[in-house]
Coordinates of C-alpha atoms in Angstrom, one line a residue:
M1 CA 26.8 -81.0 27.6
A2 CA 27.6 -77.5 26.7
I3 CA 24.7 -74.9 26.7
L4 CA 25.1 -72.2 24.1
T5 CA 23.3 -68.9 24.9
V6 CA 22.6 -66.6 22.0
L7 CA 22.5 -62.9 23.0
P8 CA 20.6 -60.5 20.8
V9 CA 22.7 -57.7 19.4
T10 CA 21.3 -54.6 18.0
A11 CA 23.3 -53.2 15.1
Q12 CA 24.1 -49.5 15.4
Y13 CA 24.3 -48.0 11.9
P14 CA 25.5 -44.5 11.3
R15 CA 22.8 -41.9 10.6
S16 CA 22.7 -39.2 8.0
R17 CA 22.4 -35.5 8.8
Y18 CA 18.7 -35.9 8.1
G19 CA 18.2 -38.5 10.9
R20 CA 17.7 -41.7 8.8
P21 CA 20.2 -44.6 8.7
L22 CA 22.8 -44.5 6.0
P23 CA 23.6 -47.5 3.8
Q24 CA 25.1 -50.4 5.7
R25 CA 28.9 -50.8 5.5
S26 CA 30.2 -53.9 3.7
A27 CA 31.9 -56.4 6.0
Y28 CA 34.5 -57.1 3.2
S29 CA 35.3 -53.7 1.8
G30 CA 34.6 -51.4 4.7
S31 CA 32.8 -49.0 2.4
Y32 CA 29.2 -48.0 1.9
Q33 CA 27.2 -50.1 -0.5
P34 CA 26.4 -48.1 -3.8
R35 CA 23.2 -46.1 -3.9
S36 CA 21.9 -43.9 -6.6
Y37 CA 21.5 -41.0 -4.2
Q38 CA 22.2 -40.2 -0.5
R39 CA 19.6 -37.7 0.5
T40 CA 17.3 -39.8 2.7
T41 CA 14.5 -37.3 3.2
D42 CA 11.7 -36.5 0.8
V43 CA 11.3 -32.8 1.7
Y44 CA 13.7 -30.0 2.5
Y45 CA 13.4 -26.3 3.4
G46 CA 16.0 -23.6 2.9
L47 CA 17.0 -20.0 3.5
R48 CA 18.8 -17.9 0.9
L49 CA 20.7 -14.6 0.9
G50 CA 22.8 -13.2 -1.9
L51 CA 23.7 -10.6 -4.5
G52 CA 22.4 -10.0 -8.0
V53 CA 23.9 -8.0 -10.9
A54 CA 21.0 -6.9 -13.1
T55 CA 20.6 -5.2 -16.5
V56 CA 17.7 -4.2 -18.7
S57 CA 18.0 -4.7 -22.5
S58 CA 15.7 -2.7 -24.7
D59 CA 15.1 -1.5 -28.3
D60 CA 15.0 2.0 -26.7
R61 CA 18.4 3.5 -27.1
Y62 CA 18.3 5.2 -23.6
L63 CA 17.8 1.8 -21.9
D64 CA 19.7 -0.6 -24.0
G65 CA 23.4 -1.0 -23.2
G66 CA 23.2 0.6 -19.8
S67 CA 25.5 -0.3 -16.9
P68 CA 24.6 -3.2 -14.6
K69 CA 23.2 -2.6 -11.1
A70 CA 23.9 -4.7 -8.0
G71 CA 21.1 -5.6 -5.6
L72 CA 20.2 -7.7 -2.7
G73 CA 18.3 -11.0 -2.9
L74 CA 16.8 -13.1 0.0
G75 CA 14.0 -15.6 0.6
V76 CA 12.8 -19.0 1.6
V77 CA 12.6 -22.2 -0.5
A78 CA 11.1 -25.7 -0.2
G79 CA 11.8 -28.8 -2.3
F80 CA 10.5 -32.3 -2.5
Q81 CA 11.8 -35.5 -4.2
L82 CA 9.8 -36.5 -7.3
A83 CA 10.2 -40.2 -6.8
P84 CA 11.9 -42.4 -4.1
A85 CA 14.3 -44.0 -6.5
T86 CA 15.6 -40.8 -8.3
P87 CA 17.7 -37.8 -7.1
V88 CA 15.5 -35.3 -8.9
Y89 CA 13.7 -32.6 -6.9
L90 CA 11.1 -29.9 -7.5
E91 CA 11.9 -26.6 -5.7
T92 CA 9.8 -23.5 -5.3
G93 CA 9.7 -20.6 -2.8
V94 CA 9.3 -16.8 -2.3
L95 CA 12.2 -14.5 -3.0
Y96 CA 12.8 -10.8 -2.8
A97 CA 15.1 -9.5 -5.5
E98 CA 16.5 -6.0 -6.3
K99 CA 16.9 -5.6 -10.1
G100 CA 17.2 -2.7 -12.5
G101 CA 20.1 -0.9 -14.2
K102 CA 21.9 2.4 -14.9
G103 CA 21.9 4.6 -18.0
S104 CA 22.4 8.1 -19.3
Y105 CA 21.0 10.4 -22.0
G106 CA 21.8 14.0 -22.9
G107 CA 24.5 14.0 -20.3
H108 CA 22.0 13.0 -17.6
T109 CA 22.7 10.0 -15.5
F110 CA 19.8 7.9 -14.1
T111 CA 19.2 4.6 -12.3
Y112 CA 16.1 2.5 -12.3
N113 CA 15.5 0.3 -9.3
M114 CA 13.0 -2.6 -9.7
D115 CA 12.3 -4.5 -6.6
Y116 CA 10.4 -7.8 -7.1
L117 CA 8.8 -10.7 -5.2
E118 CA 9.6 -13.8 -7.2
V119 CA 8.2 -17.3 -7.2
P120 CA 10.5 -19.8 -9.0
L121 CA 9.7 -23.4 -10.1
L122 CA 12.9 -25.4 -10.6
M123 CA 13.9 -28.9 -11.4
K124 CA 17.1 -29.9 -9.5
Y125 CA 19.3 -32.9 -10.1
Q126 CA 21.4 -34.0 -7.1
H127 CA 24.7 -35.8 -7.7
N128 CA 26.5 -36.8 -4.5
F129 CA 30.3 -36.9 -4.2
D130 CA 30.2 -38.4 -0.7
R131 CA 27.9 -38.6 2.3
L132 CA 27.9 -34.8 2.9
T133 CA 28.7 -33.2 -0.4
S134 CA 26.6 -32.8 -3.5
I135 CA 26.3 -30.7 -6.7
Q136 CA 22.9 -29.6 -7.8
P137 CA 22.4 -28.2 -11.3
F138 CA 18.9 -26.7 -11.9
A139 CA 16.7 -25.2 -14.6
G140 CA 13.2 -23.8 -14.5
V141 CA 11.0 -20.7 -14.7
Y142 CA 10.1 -17.8 -12.4
A143 CA 7.3 -15.3 -12.2
S144 CA 7.6 -12.0 -10.4
V145 CA 5.6 -8.9 -9.4
G146 CA 7.2 -5.4 -8.8
V147 CA 6.7 -4.2 -5.3
G148 CA 8.8 -1.1 -5.2
G149 CA 11.6 0.9 -6.7
K150 CA 12.4 4.4 -8.1
I151 CA 13.7 5.8 -11.4
K152 CA 16.2 8.5 -10.3
D153 CA 17.4 11.4 -12.5
F154 CA 20.5 12.6 -10.7
N155 CA 20.9 15.7 -12.8
E156 CA 17.4 17.0 -12.3
R157 CA 17.3 15.5 -8.8
Q158 CA 14.0 13.9 -9.4
A159 CA 12.6 10.4 -8.7
Y160 CA 9.6 8.6 -10.1
S161 CA 8.0 5.2 -9.3
S162 CA 9.5 2.4 -11.4
F163 CA 6.1 0.8 -11.9
D164 CA 3.8 3.7 -12.8
D165 CA 2.5 4.6 -16.2
E166 CA 5.7 6.3 -17.2
G167 CA 7.9 3.5 -15.9
F168 CA 7.9 -0.3 -16.3
K169 CA 5.2 -2.9 -16.2
R170 CA 4.8 -4.5 -12.8
W171 CA 4.8 -8.2 -13.9
D172 CA 7.8 -10.2 -15.2
A173 CA 8.6 -13.8 -16.0
G174 CA 11.4 -15.8 -17.5
L175 CA 13.8 -18.7 -17.3
R176 CA 16.2 -19.5 -14.5
L177 CA 19.4 -21.6 -14.9
G178 CA 22.2 -22.4 -12.5
C179 CA 24.0 -24.8 -10.3
G180 CA 24.2 -25.3 -6.5
L181 CA 26.7 -26.9 -4.2
Q182 CA 25.8 -28.4 -0.8
F183 CA 28.0 -29.5 2.1
D184 CA 26.0 -30.8 5.0
H185 CA 23.4 -28.1 5.7
L186 CA 25.4 -25.3 4.0
Y187 CA 24.4 -24.4 0.4
A188 CA 25.7 -22.0 -2.3
E189 CA 24.5 -21.4 -5.8
V190 CA 25.1 -19.2 -8.9
G191 CA 22.7 -18.7 -11.8
Y192 CA 21.1 -16.4 -14.3
D193 CA 17.6 -15.1 -14.8
L194 CA 16.6 -14.5 -18.4
G195 CA 13.5 -12.3 -18.5
L196 CA 11.1 -13.2 -21.3
A197 CA 8.3 -10.8 -20.6
N198 CA 8.2 -7.3 -22.1
V199 CA 8.3 -5.0 -19.1
S200 CA 8.1 -1.7 -21.1
H201 CA 5.1 0.5 -21.6
D202 CA 3.9 1.5 -25.0
Y203 CA 6.4 4.3 -25.6
F204 CA 9.2 1.8 -25.4
D205 CA 9.5 -0.8 -28.1
T206 CA 10.6 -3.7 -25.9
A207 CA 12.5 -4.1 -22.6
H208 CA 13.6 -7.3 -20.8
T209 CA 15.3 -7.9 -17.5
G210 CA 18.4 -10.1 -16.9
C211 CA 20.3 -10.9 -13.7
F212 CA 23.3 -12.9 -12.6
F213 CA 23.0 -14.0 -9.0
A214 CA 25.0 -15.7 -6.3
N215 CA 23.3 -17.0 -3.1
I216 CA 24.4 -18.7 0.1
G217 CA 22.1 -20.3 2.6
V218 CA 21.2 -23.4 4.6
N219 CA 18.9 -26.4 3.9
F220 CA 17.1 -28.4 6.5

């Protein structure tokens, strides 16, 4: 009489970069079973560093049509999945952004630096190409407060605060559109901020900010 002994075997499945098991491989095809998304964590955190190219459009002829101005952007973000069965995330954070522009009048050249702390609120859709790579289009809004900056008249060699009574209003808000690309923990994105708030004081008719930006960073 033969005695058969059954030994327990623990299956070792591959794990994602977030620490949870990935979908089981098919015994027939050798490929992962289809899933609607591959991110297996509900929350992520990220760091961002980048460059923005900003302008100010205005009904005032001295401000409208000025040259763009480059500035630094950096900050932290956090996002969470809206539902377990969908690859849609809500992202927010705190970002520092240097905006403004350049112009001239009467042969005088001037720049206006407008440094903001921004809080975005974005909806992001994650489409995965494979286990490590995804594309993430996003759309949402942002609100910001001016924390520094100078209006500099290079001909008169004078500088004024960008957010005093003779400069711009401190508060701004608008729309943010763009798209991100992630590979493993590495992340890159491009987008545009369309300012909707009138940031001018009474002696200007209207003024609105705008900024193209490109960021790199990491997600955890």
